[in-house]
mmCIF file of C-alpha atoms in Angstrom:
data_model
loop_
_atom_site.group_PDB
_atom_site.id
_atom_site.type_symbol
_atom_site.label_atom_id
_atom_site.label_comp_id
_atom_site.label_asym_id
_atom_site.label_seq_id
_atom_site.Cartn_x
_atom_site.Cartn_y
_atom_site.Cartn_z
ATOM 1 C CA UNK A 296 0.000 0.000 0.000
ATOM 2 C CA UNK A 297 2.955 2.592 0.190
ATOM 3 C CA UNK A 298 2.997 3.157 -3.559
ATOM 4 C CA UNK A 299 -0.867 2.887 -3.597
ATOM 5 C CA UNK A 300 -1.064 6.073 -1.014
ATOM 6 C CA UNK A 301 2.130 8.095 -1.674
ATOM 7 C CA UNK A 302 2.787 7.666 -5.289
ATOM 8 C CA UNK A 303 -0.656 6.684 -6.449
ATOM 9 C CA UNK A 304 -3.053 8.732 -4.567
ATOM 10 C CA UNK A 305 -1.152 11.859 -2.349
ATOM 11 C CA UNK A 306 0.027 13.619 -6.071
ATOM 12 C CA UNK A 307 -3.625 13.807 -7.855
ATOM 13 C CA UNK A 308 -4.929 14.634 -4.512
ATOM 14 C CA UNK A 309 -1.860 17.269 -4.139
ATOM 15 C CA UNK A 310 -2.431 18.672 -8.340
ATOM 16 C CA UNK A 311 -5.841 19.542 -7.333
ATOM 17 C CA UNK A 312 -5.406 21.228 -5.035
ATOM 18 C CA UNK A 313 -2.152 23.470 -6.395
ATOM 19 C CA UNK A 314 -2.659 22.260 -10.091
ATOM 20 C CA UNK A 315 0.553 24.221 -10.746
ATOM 21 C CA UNK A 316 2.552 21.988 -8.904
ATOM 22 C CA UNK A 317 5.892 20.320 -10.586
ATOM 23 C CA UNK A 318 6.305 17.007 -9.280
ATOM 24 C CA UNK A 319 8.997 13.958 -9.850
ATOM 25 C CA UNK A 320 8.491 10.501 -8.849
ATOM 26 C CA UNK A 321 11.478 8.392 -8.966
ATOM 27 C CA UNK A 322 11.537 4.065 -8.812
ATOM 28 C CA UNK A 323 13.697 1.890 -9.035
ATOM 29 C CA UNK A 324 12.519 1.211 -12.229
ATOM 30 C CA UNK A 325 11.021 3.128 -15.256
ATOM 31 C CA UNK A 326 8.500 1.403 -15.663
ATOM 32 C CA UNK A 327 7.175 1.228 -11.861
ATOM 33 C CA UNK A 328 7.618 4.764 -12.116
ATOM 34 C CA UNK A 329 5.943 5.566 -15.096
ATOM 35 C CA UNK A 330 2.919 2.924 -14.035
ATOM 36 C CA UNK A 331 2.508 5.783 -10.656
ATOM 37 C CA UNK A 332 2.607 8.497 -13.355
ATOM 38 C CA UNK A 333 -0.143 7.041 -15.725
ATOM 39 C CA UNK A 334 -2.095 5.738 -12.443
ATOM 40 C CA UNK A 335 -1.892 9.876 -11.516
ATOM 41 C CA UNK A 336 -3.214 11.080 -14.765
ATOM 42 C CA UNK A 337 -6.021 8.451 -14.976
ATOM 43 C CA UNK A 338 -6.935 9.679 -11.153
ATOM 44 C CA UNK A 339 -7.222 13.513 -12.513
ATOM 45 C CA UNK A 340 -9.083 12.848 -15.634
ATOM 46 C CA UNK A 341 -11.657 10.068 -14.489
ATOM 47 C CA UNK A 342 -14.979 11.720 -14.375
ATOM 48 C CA UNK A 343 -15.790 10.567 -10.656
ATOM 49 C CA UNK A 344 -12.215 12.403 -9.313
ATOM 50 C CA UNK A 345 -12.952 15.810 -11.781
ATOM 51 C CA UNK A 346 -17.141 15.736 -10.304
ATOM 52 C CA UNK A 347 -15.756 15.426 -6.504
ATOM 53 C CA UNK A 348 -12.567 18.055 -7.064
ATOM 54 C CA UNK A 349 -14.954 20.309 -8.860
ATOM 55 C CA UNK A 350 -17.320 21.007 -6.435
ATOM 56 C CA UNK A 351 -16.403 19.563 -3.261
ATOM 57 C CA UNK A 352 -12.240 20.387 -3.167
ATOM 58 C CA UNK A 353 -9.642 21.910 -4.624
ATOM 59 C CA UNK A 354 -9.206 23.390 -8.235
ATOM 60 C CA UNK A 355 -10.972 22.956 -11.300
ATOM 61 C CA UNK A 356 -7.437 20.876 -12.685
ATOM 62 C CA UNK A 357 -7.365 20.499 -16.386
ATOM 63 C CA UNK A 358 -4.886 18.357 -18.066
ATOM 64 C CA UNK A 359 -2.741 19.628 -21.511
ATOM 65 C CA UNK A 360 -4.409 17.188 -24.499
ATOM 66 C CA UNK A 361 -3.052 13.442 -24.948
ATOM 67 C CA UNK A 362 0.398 13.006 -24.113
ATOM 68 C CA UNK A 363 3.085 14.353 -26.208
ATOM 69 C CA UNK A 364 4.206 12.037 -29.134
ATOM 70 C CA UNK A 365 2.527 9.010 -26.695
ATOM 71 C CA UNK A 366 5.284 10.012 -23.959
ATOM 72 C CA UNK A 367 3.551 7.971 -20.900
ATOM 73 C CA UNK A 368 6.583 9.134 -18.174
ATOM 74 C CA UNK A 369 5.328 12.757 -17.815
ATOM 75 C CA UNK A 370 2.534 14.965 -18.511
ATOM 76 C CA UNK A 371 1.194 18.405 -17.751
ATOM 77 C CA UNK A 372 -1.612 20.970 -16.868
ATOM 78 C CA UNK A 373 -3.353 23.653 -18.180
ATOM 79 C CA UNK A 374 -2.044 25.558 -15.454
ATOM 80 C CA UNK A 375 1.757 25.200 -15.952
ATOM 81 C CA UNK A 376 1.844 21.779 -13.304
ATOM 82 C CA UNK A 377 3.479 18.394 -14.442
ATOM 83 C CA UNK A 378 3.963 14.876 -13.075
ATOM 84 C CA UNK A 379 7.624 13.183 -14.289
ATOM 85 C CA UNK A 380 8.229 9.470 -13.800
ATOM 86 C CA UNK A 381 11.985 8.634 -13.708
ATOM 87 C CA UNK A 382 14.011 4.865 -12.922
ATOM 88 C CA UNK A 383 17.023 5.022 -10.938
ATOM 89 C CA UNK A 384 20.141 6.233 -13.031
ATOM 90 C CA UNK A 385 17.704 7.688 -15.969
ATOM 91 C CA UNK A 386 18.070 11.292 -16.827
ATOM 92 C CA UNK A 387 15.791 14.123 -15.964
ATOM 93 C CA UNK A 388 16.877 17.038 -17.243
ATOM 94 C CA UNK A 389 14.587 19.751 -18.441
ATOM 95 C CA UNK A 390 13.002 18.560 -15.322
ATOM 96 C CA UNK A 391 12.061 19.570 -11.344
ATOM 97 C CA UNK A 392 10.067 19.907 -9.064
ATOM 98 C CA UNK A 393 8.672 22.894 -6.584
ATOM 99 C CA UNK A 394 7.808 26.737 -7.210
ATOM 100 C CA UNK A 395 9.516 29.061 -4.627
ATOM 101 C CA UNK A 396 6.474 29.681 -2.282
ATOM 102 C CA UNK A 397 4.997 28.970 1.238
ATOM 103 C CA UNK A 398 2.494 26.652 0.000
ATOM 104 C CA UNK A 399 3.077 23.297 -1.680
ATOM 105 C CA UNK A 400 4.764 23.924 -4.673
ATOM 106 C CA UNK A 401 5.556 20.197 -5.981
ATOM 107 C CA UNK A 402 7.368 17.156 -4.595
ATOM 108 C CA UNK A 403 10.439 14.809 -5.715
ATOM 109 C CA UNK A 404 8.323 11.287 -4.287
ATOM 110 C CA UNK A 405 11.415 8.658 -3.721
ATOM 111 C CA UNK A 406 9.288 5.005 -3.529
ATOM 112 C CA UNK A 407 11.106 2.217 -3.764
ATOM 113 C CA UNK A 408 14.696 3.043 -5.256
ATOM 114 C CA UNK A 409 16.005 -0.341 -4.613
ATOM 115 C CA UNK A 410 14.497 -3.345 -5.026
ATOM 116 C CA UNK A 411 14.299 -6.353 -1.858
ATOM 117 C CA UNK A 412 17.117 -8.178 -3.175
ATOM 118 C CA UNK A 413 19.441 -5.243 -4.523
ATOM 119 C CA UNK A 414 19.477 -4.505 -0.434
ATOM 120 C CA UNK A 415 22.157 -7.164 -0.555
ATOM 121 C CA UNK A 416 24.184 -5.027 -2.658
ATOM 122 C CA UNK A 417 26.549 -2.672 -1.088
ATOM 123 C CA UNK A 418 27.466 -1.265 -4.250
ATOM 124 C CA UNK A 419 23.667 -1.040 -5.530
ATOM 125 C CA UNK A 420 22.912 0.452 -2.042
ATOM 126 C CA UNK A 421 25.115 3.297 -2.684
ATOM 127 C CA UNK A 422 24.033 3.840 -6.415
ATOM 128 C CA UNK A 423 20.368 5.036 -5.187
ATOM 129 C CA UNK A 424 21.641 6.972 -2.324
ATOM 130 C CA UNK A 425 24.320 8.736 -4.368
ATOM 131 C CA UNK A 426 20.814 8.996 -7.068
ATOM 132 C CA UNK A 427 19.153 10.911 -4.189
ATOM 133 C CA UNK A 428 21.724 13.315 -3.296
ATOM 134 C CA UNK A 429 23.047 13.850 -6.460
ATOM 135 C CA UNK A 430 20.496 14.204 -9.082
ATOM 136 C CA UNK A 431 17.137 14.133 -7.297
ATOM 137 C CA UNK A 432 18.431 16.879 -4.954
ATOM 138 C CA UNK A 433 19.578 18.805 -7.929
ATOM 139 C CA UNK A 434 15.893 18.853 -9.382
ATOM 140 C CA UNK A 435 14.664 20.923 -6.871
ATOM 141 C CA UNK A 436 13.917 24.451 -9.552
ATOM 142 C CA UNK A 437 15.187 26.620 -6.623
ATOM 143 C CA UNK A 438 18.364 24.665 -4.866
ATOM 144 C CA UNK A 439 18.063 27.277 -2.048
ATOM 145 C CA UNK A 440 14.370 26.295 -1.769
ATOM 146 C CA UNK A 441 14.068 24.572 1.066
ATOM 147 C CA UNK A 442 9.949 23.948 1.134
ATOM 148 C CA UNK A 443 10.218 21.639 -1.754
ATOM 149 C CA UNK A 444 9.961 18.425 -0.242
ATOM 150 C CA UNK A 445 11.852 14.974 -1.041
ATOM 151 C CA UNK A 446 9.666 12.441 0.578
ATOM 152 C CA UNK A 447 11.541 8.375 0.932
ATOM 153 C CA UNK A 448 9.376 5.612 0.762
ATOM 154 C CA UNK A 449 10.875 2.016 1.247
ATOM 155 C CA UNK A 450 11.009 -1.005 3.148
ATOM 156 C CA UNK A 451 13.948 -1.028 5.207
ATOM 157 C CA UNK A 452 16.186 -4.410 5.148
ATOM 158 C CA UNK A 453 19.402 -2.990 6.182
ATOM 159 C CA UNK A 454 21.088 -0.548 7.766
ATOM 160 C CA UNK A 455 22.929 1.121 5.132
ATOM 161 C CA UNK A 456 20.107 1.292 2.659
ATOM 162 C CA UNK A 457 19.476 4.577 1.222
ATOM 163 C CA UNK A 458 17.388 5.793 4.492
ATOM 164 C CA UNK A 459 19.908 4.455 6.812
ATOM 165 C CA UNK A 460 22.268 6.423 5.080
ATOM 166 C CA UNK A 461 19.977 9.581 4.608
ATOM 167 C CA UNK A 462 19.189 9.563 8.441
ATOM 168 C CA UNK A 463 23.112 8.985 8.950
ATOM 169 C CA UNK A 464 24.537 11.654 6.941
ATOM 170 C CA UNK A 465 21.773 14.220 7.057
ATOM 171 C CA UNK A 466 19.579 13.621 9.924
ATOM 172 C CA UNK A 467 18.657 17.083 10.170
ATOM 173 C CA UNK A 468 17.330 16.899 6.662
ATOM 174 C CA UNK A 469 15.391 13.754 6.581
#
């Protein structure tokens, strides 16, 4: 249920409400993550979530056309927001996440950056956590921004996995 509530249902609940929003999510794989980005769009453009956001919550969210030449790891709003799906180790640039504000401005969602038996790994272990402080950090849009949140969801099976390390290095960060 982690993926199911953080990277499945928290960022179409999020969009409505701030439909600007610039959001990442990052998996260990592509294709997880772009599977969290399609499940997002179909959440925002089902007629059930657009009836309940319309007049109960949020914003009146409308999404740009089809995607893009068929592109299924990102898509857009109307109103300048986007959800990008990214594997470990693949590129995002031309990409972030966050506007430069008090309110919620976007997310980079971490879920699962390693799979159960890469936790075996030492050198696969530090691979995602060098992904997370290296590139993922660097896709905040303002660096110096720091109310653009990098959330970390994972089952922890070691010590040094990525969130051992996170809370180890940079405990007042995570």
């Amino acid at each position: 249920a982690k993926t199911d509530l953080g990277a499945q249902t928290f960022l179409p609940w999020a969009q409505s409400w701030f439909p600007d929003a610039e959001n990442i999510i990052a998996s260990y794989a592509q294709d997880l993550a772009i599977e969290s980005c399609l499940q997002n769009r179909s959440i925002l453009a089902s007629e059930w979530y657009r009836s309940m956001v319309d007049n109960e919550w949020g914003a009146n969210i409308q999404l740009r056309g089809e995607n893009a030449g068929g592109r299924q790891d990102h898509f857009r709003t109307l109103e300048g927001g986007s959800i990008k799906a990214v594997g470990r180790g693949g590129g995002i640039t031309g990409f972030g996440a966050g506007k430069l504000r008090e309110e919620y401005g976007g997310i980079i969602l971490i879920d699962d950056l390693l799979k159960a038996n890469e936790m075996r790994s030492a050198a696969a272990r530090k691979d995602a956590y060098s992904y997370i402080t290296g590139t993922l950090k660097s896709r905040r849009n303002r660096l110096d921004n720091p109310s653009t949140p990098m959330v970390l969801i994972m089952q922890r099976l070691h010590s040094e996995d990525p969130a051992g390390m996170l809370l180890r290095e940079e405990k007042e960060l995570w």
